[in-house]
Structures are given as structure tokens and as C-alpha cells.
């Protein structure tokens, strides 16, 4: 089956710093989502981005489907950005495959 | 906004009890999913449903069953709870047209 990898696994940032999270997938996908899991466990939708680039405030994402990767950019990080970021892809069978996540800690 | 709700945020049950986890979505989505999340194992799909009264096994269905009597409600049932079912349970829904998946807040289940 399709494999989803994320890097880095862990990241510690000073407040105000920028970062790039990467998601690689091993096969063609129908869509791709980025989620943020907050400390209470809720998965928050960040982007639905099967291809192209989207921006939402300090966050933006780019997916290059032909090269099988997606990037999530966080600019001017804040402590509330802490948590785990998941990339999830969906194949033609409607099953979502999650990556292992990147654990982000933003320190004041 | 899409809203997915789950019946409990925290639940403590005893071994052997029958446990019901309820999930309700308000966006008329056809697809609904149950996952469990465990440290080091990530999110794993238990069951999913594409329509009322339809269900499909996910990657780890053993020890679980589901019920979907109404389009907006998808229930996960632990017939006889065991300690290895202690986990975070997450429900999600999506439309086949848009395919973006939305999650509920999760239920942290502890089986003693």
C-alpha cells in the first residue's frame, strides 16, 4: 500500500521563527490534507490541497503531486502552533492514510 | 461550518462491559469513519461507512462493530471491552464529492 513519510519527526522552535514541514508519499493520490492536532487531541483541518499552493494567514501549503510531496510552511510561529502536524492522503478507495506526524514545540 | 460531535470526551469502563461511542455530523455527509490513535502507532482505521446501513472493515476491526441506522449518526460498539482497547477514538466524516475529511473532538477511553 501507499506509504506516507513526514519530516522532521520533531521540531523545537523559538517563538517568531519560521519552519517547513515535509510530507512524501509513495504513489499517486486523489487528495491530500494537512491537520494540526492540538494538545486536547482534536484534529483541526488546515488545508485540503491535492495540488498547488494555498495560504491561510501565517500558514501556507504547497503540493507537487507529480513529484509526490507536500510542504507546510509556518511563519512567525506562536506557542499556540505547538502540537502534532499530520499529512493525510486519500487513494481511489476513499481510505485516508496518515503520516506519522511532526511534533512541533514553540517556546517563548 | 462542518461539525462532528462525539458523545463523550472521556470515558472509563471496566473489562467486559459493552461500550457505545456515538458520533454525529451535521453536514449530510455520506461517508463516516472511526479511527483509534495510539502512541507510536498513529491513526488506524477501524470501520467506515459509505451510506446508511452500510459498513466496511478498516485495518483493525477485531473486537469492534458499528451501526449506522441514520445518515448523520455512526456508532462504534465494543462488545466486551478489554484493556488493550484503551485508546483515543476519533470519528470523521466526508462527502464523496469534496473528499475533505472532518474530525470530531475525540473520546479518550480507558478500560480498567
JSON list of C-alpha atoms in Angstrom, two decimals:
[
{"chain": "A", "resi": 1, "resn": "UNK", "atom": "CA", "xyz": [0.00, 0.00, 0.00]},
{"chain": "A", "resi": 2, "resn": "UNK", "atom": "CA", "xyz": [0.87, 3.65, -0.15]},
{"chain": "A", "resi": 3, "resn": "UNK", "atom": "CA", "xyz": [3.50, 4.91, 2.28]},
{"chain": "A", "resi": 4, "resn": "UNK", "atom": "CA", "xyz": [3.44, 8.39, 3.80]},
{"chain": "A", "resi": 5, "resn": "UNK", "atom": "CA", "xyz": [6.52, 9.87, 5.41]},
{"chain": "A", "resi": 6, "resn": "UNK", "atom": "CA", "xyz": [6.88, 13.13, 7.30]},
{"chain": "A", "resi": 7, "resn": "UNK", "atom": "CA", "xyz": [9.94, 15.07, 8.28]},
{"chain": "A", "resi": 8, "resn": "UNK", "atom": "CA", "xyz": [11.25, 16.13, 10.64]},
{"chain": "A", "resi": 9, "resn": "UNK", "atom": "CA", "xyz": [9.69, 13.89, 13.31]},
{"chain": "A", "resi": 10, "resn": "UNK", "atom": "CA", "xyz": [10.28, 16.51, 16.00]},
{"chain": "A", "resi": 11, "resn": "UNK", "atom": "CA", "xyz": [10.90, 20.23, 15.83]},
{"chain": "A", "resi": 12, "resn": "UNK", "atom": "CA", "xyz": [11.56, 22.86, 18.50]},
{"chain": "A", "resi": 13, "resn": "UNK", "atom": "CA", "xyz": [11.25, 26.49, 17.52]},
{"chain": "A", "resi": 14, "resn": "UNK", "atom": "CA", "xyz": [11.73, 29.81, 19.21]},
{"chain": "A", "resi": 15, "resn": "UNK", "atom": "CA", "xyz": [8.60, 31.94, 19.03]},
{"chain": "A", "resi": 16, "resn": "UNK", "atom": "CA", "xyz": [8.70, 34.04, 15.87]},
{"chain": "A", "resi": 17, "resn": "UNK", "atom": "CA", "xyz": [10.76, 31.59, 13.84]},
{"chain": "A", "resi": 18, "resn": "UNK", "atom": "CA", "xyz": [9.68, 30.09, 10.53]},
{"chain": "A", "resi": 19, "resn": "UNK", "atom": "CA", "xyz": [9.58, 26.39, 9.65]},
{"chain": "A", "resi": 20, "resn": "UNK", "atom": "CA", "xyz": [8.87, 23.98, 6.82]},
{"chain": "A", "resi": 21, "resn": "UNK", "atom": "CA", "xyz": [7.34, 20.55, 7.33]},
{"chain": "A", "resi": 22, "resn": "UNK", "atom": "CA", "xyz": [7.53, 17.97, 4.59]},
{"chain": "A", "resi": 23, "resn": "UNK", "atom": "CA", "xyz": [5.30, 15.09, 3.54]},
{"chain": "A", "resi": 24, "resn": "UNK", "atom": "CA", "xyz": [6.39, 12.48, 0.99]},
{"chain": "A", "resi": 25, "resn": "UNK", "atom": "CA", "xyz": [4.07, 9.82, -0.42]},
{"chain": "A", "resi": 26, "resn": "UNK", "atom": "CA", "xyz": [4.94, 6.77, -2.45]},
{"chain": "A", "resi": 27, "resn": "UNK", "atom": "CA", "xyz": [2.14, 6.67, -5.03]},
{"chain": "A", "resi": 28, "resn": "UNK", "atom": "CA", "xyz": [-0.43, 8.81, -6.78]},
{"chain": "A", "resi": 29, "resn": "UNK", "atom": "CA", "xyz": [-3.11, 10.21, -4.54]},
{"chain": "A", "resi": 30, "resn": "UNK", "atom": "CA", "xyz": [-6.52, 11.73, -5.11]},
{"chain": "A", "resi": 31, "resn": "UNK", "atom": "CA", "xyz": [-6.18, 14.30, -2.39]},
{"chain": "A", "resi": 32, "resn": "UNK", "atom": "CA", "xyz": [-4.03, 15.44, 0.48]},
{"chain": "A", "resi": 33, "resn": "UNK", "atom": "CA", "xyz": [-4.86, 17.16, 3.75]},
{"chain": "A", "resi": 34, "resn": "UNK", "atom": "CA", "xyz": [-2.82, 18.79, 6.49]},
{"chain": "A", "resi": 35, "resn": "UNK", "atom": "CA", "xyz": [-4.10, 18.63, 10.06]},
{"chain": "A", "resi": 36, "resn": "UNK", "atom": "CA", "xyz": [-2.98, 20.11, 13.36]},
{"chain": "A", "resi": 37, "resn": "UNK", "atom": "CA", "xyz": [-3.68, 18.02, 16.44]},
{"chain": "A", "resi": 38, "resn": "UNK", "atom": "CA", "xyz": [-3.95, 20.28, 19.44]},
{"chain": "A", "resi": 39, "resn": "UNK", "atom": "CA", "xyz": [-2.96, 19.28, 23.00]},
{"chain": "A", "resi": 40, "resn": "UNK", "atom": "CA", "xyz": [-6.54, 18.17, 23.69]},
{"chain": "A", "resi": 41, "resn": "UNK", "atom": "CA", "xyz": [-6.40, 15.68, 20.83]},
{"chain": "A", "resi": 42, "resn": "UNK", "atom": "CA", "xyz": [-8.66, 17.38, 18.32]},
{"chain": "A", "resi": 43, "resn": "UNK", "atom": "CA", "xyz": [-7.62, 17.22, 14.69]},
{"chain": "A", "resi": 44, "resn": "UNK", "atom": "CA", "xyz": [-8.04, 20.63, 13.09]},
{"chain": "A", "resi": 45, "resn": "UNK", "atom": "CA", "xyz": [-8.24, 20.91, 9.29]},
{"chain": "A", "resi": 46, "resn": "UNK", "atom": "CA", "xyz": [-5.53, 23.19, 7.97]},
{"chain": "A", "resi": 47, "resn": "UNK", "atom": "CA", "xyz": [-5.51, 22.59, 4.24]},
{"chain": "A", "resi": 48, "resn": "UNK", "atom": "CA", "xyz": [-7.20, 20.40, 1.68]},
{"chain": "A", "resi": 49, "resn": "UNK", "atom": "CA", "xyz": [-4.58, 20.57, -1.07]},
{"chain": "A", "resi": 50, "resn": "UNK", "atom": "CA", "xyz": [-4.34, 17.83, -3.71]},
{"chain": "A", "resi": 51, "resn": "UNK", "atom": "CA", "xyz": [-2.16, 20.14, -5.80]},
{"chain": "A", "resi": 52, "resn": "UNK", "atom": "CA", "xyz": [-0.97, 23.72, -5.99]},
{"chain": "A", "resi": 53, "resn": "UNK", "atom": "CA", "xyz": [-0.47, 26.28, -3.26]},
{"chain": "A", "resi": 54, "resn": "UNK", "atom": "CA", "xyz": [-2.81, 27.69, -0.63]},
{"chain": "A", "resi": 55, "resn": "UNK", "atom": "CA", "xyz": [-2.35, 30.24, 2.10]},
{"chain": "A", "resi": 56, "resn": "UNK", "atom": "CA", "xyz": [-4.26, 30.90, 5.30]},
{"chain": "A", "resi": 57, "resn": "UNK", "atom": "CA", "xyz": [-2.78, 33.61, 7.48]},
{"chain": "A", "resi": 58, "resn": "UNK", "atom": "CA", "xyz": [0.65, 32.57, 8.72]},
{"chain": "A", "resi": 59, "resn": "UNK", "atom": "CA", "xyz": [0.31, 29.10, 7.23]},
{"chain": "A", "resi": 60, "resn": "UNK", "atom": "CA", "xyz": [0.69, 28.05, 3.64]},
{"chain": "A", "resi": 61, "resn": "UNK", "atom": "CA", "xyz": [0.98, 24.72, 1.86]},
{"chain": "A", "resi": 62, "resn": "UNK", "atom": "CA", "xyz": [2.23, 23.50, -1.47]},
{"chain": "A", "resi": 63, "resn": "UNK", "atom": "CA", "xyz": [1.63, 20.10, -3.04]},
{"chain": "A", "resi": 64, "resn": "UNK", "atom": "CA", "xyz": [3.57, 18.91, -6.08]},
{"chain": "A", "resi": 65, "resn": "UNK", "atom": "CA", "xyz": [1.57, 15.82, -6.95]},
{"chain": "A", "resi": 66, "resn": "UNK", "atom": "CA", "xyz": [3.81, 14.79, -9.86]},
{"chain": "A", "resi": 67, "resn": "UNK", "atom": "CA", "xyz": [6.81, 14.64, -7.51]},
{"chain": "A", "resi": 68, "resn": "UNK", "atom": "CA", "xyz": [4.78, 13.15, -4.65]},
{"chain": "A", "resi": 69, "resn": "UNK", "atom": "CA", "xyz": [5.42, 15.62, -1.89]},
{"chain": "A", "resi": 70, "resn": "UNK", "atom": "CA", "xyz": [3.75, 18.40, 0.03]},
{"chain": "A", "resi": 71, "resn": "UNK", "atom": "CA", "xyz": [5.18, 21.18, 2.19]},
{"chain": "A", "resi": 72, "resn": "UNK", "atom": "CA", "xyz": [3.59, 23.06, 5.07]},
{"chain": "A", "resi": 73, "resn": "UNK", "atom": "CA", "xyz": [5.08, 26.44, 5.92]},
{"chain": "A", "resi": 74, "resn": "UNK", "atom": "CA", "xyz": [4.60, 28.08, 9.28]},
{"chain": "A", "resi": 75, "resn": "UNK", "atom": "CA", "xyz": [5.78, 31.66, 9.54]},
{"chain": "A", "resi": 76, "resn": "UNK", "atom": "CA", "xyz": [6.22, 33.77, 12.68]},
{"chain": "A", "resi": 77, "resn": "UNK", "atom": "CA", "xyz": [5.44, 30.77, 14.86]},
{"chain": "A", "resi": 78, "resn": "UNK", "atom": "CA", "xyz": [3.45, 31.21, 18.08]},
{"chain": "A", "resi": 79, "resn": "UNK", "atom": "CA", "xyz": [3.17, 28.99, 21.15]},
{"chain": "A", "resi": 80, "resn": "UNK", "atom": "CA", "xyz": [-0.36, 28.08, 20.09]},
{"chain": "A", "resi": 81, "resn": "UNK", "atom": "CA", "xyz": [1.14, 26.43, 16.99]},
{"chain": "A", "resi": 82, "resn": "UNK", "atom": "CA", "xyz": [2.52, 23.68, 19.21]},
{"chain": "A", "resi": 83, "resn": "UNK", "atom": "CA", "xyz": [1.14, 20.21, 18.65]},
{"chain": "A", "resi": 84, "resn": "UNK", "atom": "CA", "xyz": [1.42, 17.47, 16.07]},
{"chain": "A", "resi": 85, "resn": "UNK", "atom": "CA", "xyz": [1.03, 18.12, 12.36]},
{"chain": "A", "resi": 86, "resn": "UNK", "atom": "CA", "xyz": [-0.27, 15.31, 10.21]},
{"chain": "A", "resi": 87, "resn": "UNK", "atom": "CA", "xyz": [-0.27, 14.88, 6.50]},
{"chain": "A", "resi": 88, "resn": "UNK", "atom": "CA", "xyz": [-3.00, 12.54, 5.21]},
{"chain": "A", "resi": 89, "resn": "UNK", "atom": "CA", "xyz": [-3.55, 11.26, 1.70]},
{"chain": "A", "resi": 90, "resn": "UNK", "atom": "CA", "xyz": [-6.52, 9.57, 0.15]},
{"chain": "A", "resi": 91, "resn": "UNK", "atom": "CA", "xyz": [-6.35, 6.92, -2.54]},
{"chain": "A", "resi": 92, "resn": "UNK", "atom": "CA", "xyz": [-9.02, 5.98, -5.01]},
{"chain": "A", "resi": 93, "resn": "UNK", "atom": "CA", "xyz": [-10.65, 3.70, -2.44]},
{"chain": "A", "resi": 94, "resn": "UNK", "atom": "CA", "xyz": [-11.57, 6.60, -0.15]},
{"chain": "A", "resi": 95, "resn": "UNK", "atom": "CA", "xyz": [-9.39, 5.39, 2.70]},
{"chain": "A", "resi": 96, "resn": "UNK", "atom": "CA", "xyz": [-7.24, 8.02, 4.32]},
{"chain": "A", "resi": 97, "resn": "UNK", "atom": "CA", "xyz": [-3.63, 7.14, 5.07]},
{"chain": "A", "resi": 98, "resn": "UNK", "atom": "CA", "xyz": [-1.99, 9.26, 7.74]},
{"chain": "A", "resi": 99, "resn": "UNK", "atom": "CA", "xyz": [1.67, 10.04, 8.03]},
{"chain": "A", "resi": 100, "resn": "UNK", "atom": "CA", "xyz": [3.42, 9.58, 11.39]},
{"chain": "A", "resi": 101, "resn": "UNK", "atom": "CA", "xyz": [3.28, 13.30, 12.15]},
{"chain": "A", "resi": 102, "resn": "UNK", "atom": "CA", "xyz": [5.70, 16.07, 13.06]},
{"chain": "A", "resi": 103, "resn": "UNK", "atom": "CA", "xyz": [5.68, 17.10, 16.70]},
{"chain": "A", "resi": 104, "resn": "UNK", "atom": "CA", "xyz": [6.22, 20.85, 16.99]},
{"chain": "A", "resi": 105, "resn": "UNK", "atom": "CA", "xyz": [7.06, 22.71, 20.17]},
{"chain": "A", "resi": 106, "resn": "UNK", "atom": "CA", "xyz": [7.19, 26.51, 20.06]},
{"chain": "A", "resi": 107, "resn": "UNK", "atom": "CA", "xyz": [8.92, 28.00, 23.07]},
{"chain": "A", "resi": 108, "resn": "UNK", "atom": "CA", "xyz": [8.58, 31.62, 24.21]},
{"chain": "B", "resi": 1, "resn": "UNK", "atom": "CA", "xyz": [-19.03, 25.14, 9.46]},
{"chain": "B", "resi": 2, "resn": "UNK", "atom": "CA", "xyz": [-18.92, 21.37, 9.45]},
{"chain": "B", "resi": 3, "resn": "UNK", "atom": "CA", "xyz": [-19.47, 19.97, 12.86]},
{"chain": "B", "resi": 4, "resn": "UNK", "atom": "CA", "xyz": [-18.71, 16.46, 14.04]},
{"chain": "B", "resi": 5, "resn": "UNK", "atom": "CA", "xyz": [-19.59, 15.70, 17.64]},
{"chain": "B", "resi": 6, "resn": "UNK", "atom": "CA", "xyz": [-18.79, 12.72, 19.81]},
{"chain": "B", "resi": 7, "resn": "UNK", "atom": "CA", "xyz": [-20.84, 11.66, 22.80]},
{"chain": "B", "resi": 8, "resn": "UNK", "atom": "CA", "xyz": [-18.07, 11.79, 25.40]},
{"chain": "B", "resi": 9, "resn": "UNK", "atom": "CA", "xyz": [-14.63, 13.39, 25.72]},
{"chain": "B", "resi": 10, "resn": "UNK", "atom": "CA", "xyz": [-13.54, 10.99, 28.45]},
{"chain": "B", "resi": 11, "resn": "UNK", "atom": "CA", "xyz": [-14.90, 7.56, 29.31]},
{"chain": "B", "resi": 12, "resn": "UNK", "atom": "CA", "xyz": [-13.85, 4.96, 31.88]},
{"chain": "B", "resi": 13, "resn": "UNK", "atom": "CA", "xyz": [-15.22, 1.42, 31.60]},
{"chain": "B", "resi": 14, "resn": "UNK", "atom": "CA", "xyz": [-14.49, -1.95, 33.12]},
{"chain": "B", "resi": 15, "resn": "UNK", "atom": "CA", "xyz": [-13.26, -5.05, 31.33]},
{"chain": "B", "resi": 16, "resn": "UNK", "atom": "CA", "xyz": [-16.14, -6.99, 29.83]},
{"chain": "B", "resi": 17, "resn": "UNK", "atom": "CA", "xyz": [-18.55, -4.07, 29.62]},
{"chain": "B", "resi": 18, "resn": "UNK", "atom": "CA", "xyz": [-20.35, -3.24, 26.39]},
{"chain": "B", "resi": 19, "resn": "UNK", "atom": "CA", "xyz": [-19.34, 0.24, 25.26]},
{"chain": "B", "resi": 20, "resn": "UNK", "atom": "CA", "xyz": [-21.07, 2.54, 22.81]},
{"chain": "B", "resi": 21, "resn": "UNK", "atom": "CA", "xyz": [-19.28, 5.51, 21.24]},
{"chain": "B", "resi": 22, "resn": "UNK", "atom": "CA", "xyz": [-21.56, 7.83, 19.33]},
{"chain": "B", "resi": 23, "resn": "UNK", "atom": "CA", "xyz": [-20.68, 10.20, 16.51]},
{"chain": "B", "resi": 24, "resn": "UNK", "atom": "CA", "xyz": [-22.98, 12.72, 14.86]},
{"chain": "B", "resi": 25, "resn": "UNK", "atom": "CA", "xyz": [-22.29, 15.01, 11.90]},
{"chain": "B", "resi": 26, "resn": "UNK", "atom": "CA", "xyz": [-24.43, 17.87, 10.68]},
{"chain": "B", "resi": 27, "resn": "UNK", "atom": "CA", "xyz": [-23.26, 18.26, 7.08]},
{"chain": "B", "resi": 28, "resn": "UNK", "atom": "CA", "xyz": [-25.26, 15.49, 5.41]},
{"chain": "B", "resi": 29, "resn": "UNK", "atom": "CA", "xyz": [-22.03, 13.61, 4.64]},
{"chain": "B", "resi": 30, "resn": "UNK", "atom": "CA", "xyz": [-22.34, 10.14, 3.16]},
{"chain": "B", "resi": 31, "resn": "UNK", "atom": "CA", "xyz": [-19.01, 8.86, 4.45]},
{"chain": "B", "resi": 32, "resn": "UNK", "atom": "CA", "xyz": [-18.20, 8.30, 8.12]},
{"chain": "B", "resi": 33, "resn": "UNK", "atom": "CA", "xyz": [-15.16, 6.77, 9.75]},
{"chain": "B", "resi": 34, "resn": "UNK", "atom": "CA", "xyz": [-13.90, 5.50, 13.11]},
{"chain": "B", "resi": 35, "resn": "UNK", "atom": "CA", "xyz": [-10.19, 5.61, 13.97]},
{"chain": "B", "resi": 36, "resn": "UNK", "atom": "CA", "xyz": [-8.17, 4.86, 17.02]},
{"chain": "B", "resi": 37, "resn": "UNK", "atom": "CA", "xyz": [-4.95, 6.66, 17.86]},
{"chain": "B", "resi": 38, "resn": "UNK", "atom": "CA", "xyz": [-2.20, 5.18, 19.98]},
{"chain": "B", "resi": 39, "resn": "UNK", "atom": "CA", "xyz": [1.29, 6.48, 20.77]},
{"chain": "B", "resi": 40, "resn": "UNK", "atom": "CA", "xyz": [3.81, 5.15, 18.29]},
{"chain": "B", "resi": 41, "resn": "UNK", "atom": "CA", "xyz": [1.11, 3.58, 16.09]},
{"chain": "B", "resi": 42, "resn": "UNK", "atom": "CA", "xyz": [-0.54, 6.69, 14.69]},
{"chain": "B", "resi": 43, "resn": "UNK", "atom": "CA", "xyz": [-4.14, 6.73, 13.49]},
{"chain": "B", "resi": 44, "resn": "UNK", "atom": "CA", "xyz": [-5.60, 3.42, 12.42]},
{"chain": "B", "resi": 45, "resn": "UNK", "atom": "CA", "xyz": [-8.92, 2.91, 10.67]},
{"chain": "B", "resi": 46, "resn": "UNK", "atom": "CA", "xyz": [-11.36, 0.62, 12.48]},
{"chain": "B", "resi": 47, "resn": "UNK", "atom": "CA", "xyz": [-14.53, 0.79, 10.36]},
{"chain": "B", "resi": 48, "resn": "UNK", "atom": "CA", "xyz": [-16.10, 3.07, 7.81]},
{"chain": "B", "resi": 49, "resn": "UNK", "atom": "CA", "xyz": [-19.45, 3.54, 6.16]},
{"chain": "B", "resi": 50, "resn": "UNK", "atom": "CA", "xyz": [-20.46, 4.98, 2.79]},
{"chain": "B", "resi": 51, "resn": "UNK", "atom": "CA", "xyz": [-24.18, 5.07, 3.42]},
{"chain": "B", "resi": 52, "resn": "UNK", "atom": "CA", "xyz": [-26.92, 4.21, 5.86]},
{"chain": "B", "resi": 53, "resn": "UNK", "atom": "CA", "xyz": [-26.83, 0.55, 6.91]},
{"chain": "B", "resi": 54, "resn": "UNK", "atom": "CA", "xyz": [-23.57, 0.05, 5.04]},
{"chain": "B", "resi": 55, "resn": "UNK", "atom": "CA", "xyz": [-20.28, -0.73, 6.77]},
{"chain": "B", "resi": 56, "resn": "UNK", "atom": "CA", "xyz": [-16.82, -1.76, 5.72]},
{"chain": "B", "resi": 57, "resn": "UNK", "atom": "CA", "xyz": [-13.96, -3.11, 7.79]},
{"chain": "B", "resi": 58, "resn": "UNK", "atom": "CA", "xyz": [-10.91, -0.96, 8.12]},
{"chain": "B", "resi": 59, "resn": "UNK", "atom": "CA", "xyz": [-7.45, -2.08, 9.12]},
{"chain": "B", "resi": 60, "resn": "UNK", "atom": "CA", "xyz": [-8.18, -3.18, 12.70]},
{"chain": "B", "resi": 61, "resn": "UNK", "atom": "CA", "xyz": [-11.86, -4.21, 13.05]},
{"chain": "B", "resi": 62, "resn": "UNK", "atom": "CA", "xyz": [-11.32, -7.05, 15.52]},
{"chain": "B", "resi": 63, "resn": "UNK", "atom": "CA", "xyz": [-13.19, -6.53, 18.76]},
{"chain": "B", "resi": 64, "resn": "UNK", "atom": "CA", "xyz": [-15.39, -3.77, 17.33]},
{"chain": "B", "resi": 65, "resn": "UNK", "atom": "CA", "xyz": [-18.67, -3.46, 15.49]},
{"chain": "B", "resi": 66, "resn": "UNK", "atom": "CA", "xyz": [-20.52, -0.45, 14.10]},
{"chain": "B", "resi": 67, "resn": "UNK", "atom": "CA", "xyz": [-24.04, 0.70, 13.44]},
{"chain": "B", "resi": 68, "resn": "UNK", "atom": "CA", "xyz": [-25.36, 3.29, 11.02]},
{"chain": "B", "resi": 69, "resn": "UNK", "atom": "CA", "xyz": [-29.14, 3.50, 11.20]},
{"chain": "B", "resi": 70, "resn": "UNK", "atom": "CA", "xyz": [-29.30, 7.18, 10.24]},
{"chain": "B", "resi": 71, "resn": "UNK", "atom": "CA", "xyz": [-27.14, 9.13, 7.83]},
{"chain": "B", "resi": 72, "resn": "UNK", "atom": "CA", "xyz": [-25.89, 11.58, 10.45]},
{"chain": "B", "resi": 73, "resn": "UNK", "atom": "CA", "xyz": [-25.02, 9.04, 13.15]},
{"chain": "B", "resi": 74, "resn": "UNK", "atom": "CA", "xyz": [-22.28, 6.40, 13.23]},
{"chain": "B", "resi": 75, "resn": "UNK", "atom": "CA", "xyz": [-21.81, 4.31, 16.37]},
{"chain": "B", "resi": 76, "resn": "UNK", "atom": "CA", "xyz": [-18.81, 2.27, 17.39]},
{"chain": "B", "resi": 77, "resn": "UNK", "atom": "CA", "xyz": [-19.52, -0.68, 19.67]},
{"chain": "B", "resi": 78, "resn": "UNK", "atom": "CA", "xyz": [-17.07, -2.56, 21.84]},
{"chain": "B", "resi": 79, "resn": "UNK", "atom": "CA", "xyz": [-18.96, -5.78, 22.55]},
{"chain": "B", "resi": 80, "resn": "UNK", "atom": "CA", "xyz": [-16.78, -6.76, 25.51]},
{"chain": "B", "resi": 81, "resn": "UNK", "atom": "CA", "xyz": [-14.24, -4.10, 26.38]},
{"chain": "B", "resi": 82, "resn": "UNK", "atom": "CA", "xyz": [-10.67, -5.16, 27.03]},
{"chain": "B", "resi": 83, "resn": "UNK", "atom": "CA", "xyz": [-7.70, -3.26, 28.42]},
{"chain": "B", "resi": 84, "resn": "UNK", "atom": "CA", "xyz": [-5.98, -3.23, 25.02]},
{"chain": "B", "resi": 85, "resn": "UNK", "atom": "CA", "xyz": [-8.86, -1.11, 23.73]},
{"chain": "B", "resi": 86, "resn": "UNK", "atom": "CA", "xyz": [-7.79, 1.77, 25.94]},
{"chain": "B", "resi": 87, "resn": "UNK", "atom": "CA", "xyz": [-7.15, 4.47, 23.36]},
{"chain": "B", "resi": 88, "resn": "UNK", "atom": "CA", "xyz": [-8.18, 7.75, 21.79]},
{"chain": "B", "resi": 89, "resn": "UNK", "atom": "CA", "xyz": [-11.12, 7.21, 19.42]},
{"chain": "B", "resi": 90, "resn": "UNK", "atom": "CA", "xyz": [-11.71, 9.68, 16.61]},
{"chain": "B", "resi": 91, "resn": "UNK", "atom": "CA", "xyz": [-14.72, 9.91, 14.34]},
{"chain": "B", "resi": 92, "resn": "UNK", "atom": "CA", "xyz": [-14.65, 11.62, 10.96]},
{"chain": "B", "resi": 93, "resn": "UNK", "atom": "CA", "xyz": [-16.97, 12.36, 8.07]},
{"chain": "B", "resi": 94, "resn": "UNK", "atom": "CA", "xyz": [-16.64, 13.42, 4.46]},
{"chain": "B", "resi": 95, "resn": "UNK", "atom": "CA", "xyz": [-18.57, 13.87, 1.27]},
{"chain": "B", "resi": 96, "resn": "UNK", "atom": "CA", "xyz": [-17.57, 11.79, -1.76]},
{"chain": "B", "resi": 97, "resn": "UNK", "atom": "CA", "xyz": [-17.81, 14.96, -3.87]},
{"chain": "B", "resi": 98, "resn": "UNK", "atom": "CA", "xyz": [-15.44, 17.11, -1.83]},
{"chain": "B", "resi": 99, "resn": "UNK", "atom": "CA", "xyz": [-13.48, 14.32, -0.09]},
{"chain": "B", "resi": 100, "resn": "UNK", "atom": "CA", "xyz": [-12.17, 16.59, 2.66]},
{"chain": "B", "resi": 101, "resn": "UNK", "atom": "CA", "xyz": [-12.37, 14.74, 5.95]},
{"chain": "B", "resi": 102, "resn": "UNK", "atom": "CA", "xyz": [-13.57, 16.43, 9.16]},
{"chain": "B", "resi": 103, "resn": "UNK", "atom": "CA", "xyz": [-12.91, 15.07, 12.64]},
{"chain": "B", "resi": 104, "resn": "UNK", "atom": "CA", "xyz": [-14.74, 15.15, 15.91]},
{"chain": "B", "resi": 105, "resn": "UNK", "atom": "CA", "xyz": [-13.03, 16.12, 19.18]},
{"chain": "B", "resi": 106, "resn": "UNK", "atom": "CA", "xyz": [-12.21, 12.52, 20.12]},
{"chain": "B", "resi": 107, "resn": "UNK", "atom": "CA", "xyz": [-13.08, 10.24, 23.03]},
{"chain": "B", "resi": 108, "resn": "UNK", "atom": "CA", "xyz": [-10.36, 9.10, 25.41]},
{"chain": "B", "resi": 109, "resn": "UNK", "atom": "CA", "xyz": [-11.48, 5.66, 26.54]},
{"chain": "B", "resi": 110, "resn": "UNK", "atom": "CA", "xyz": [-9.87, 3.91, 29.48]},
{"chain": "B", "resi": 111, "resn": "UNK", "atom": "CA", "xyz": [-10.72, 0.27, 30.13]},
{"chain": "B", "resi": 112, "resn": "UNK", "atom": "CA", "xyz": [-9.81, -0.91, 33.63]}
]
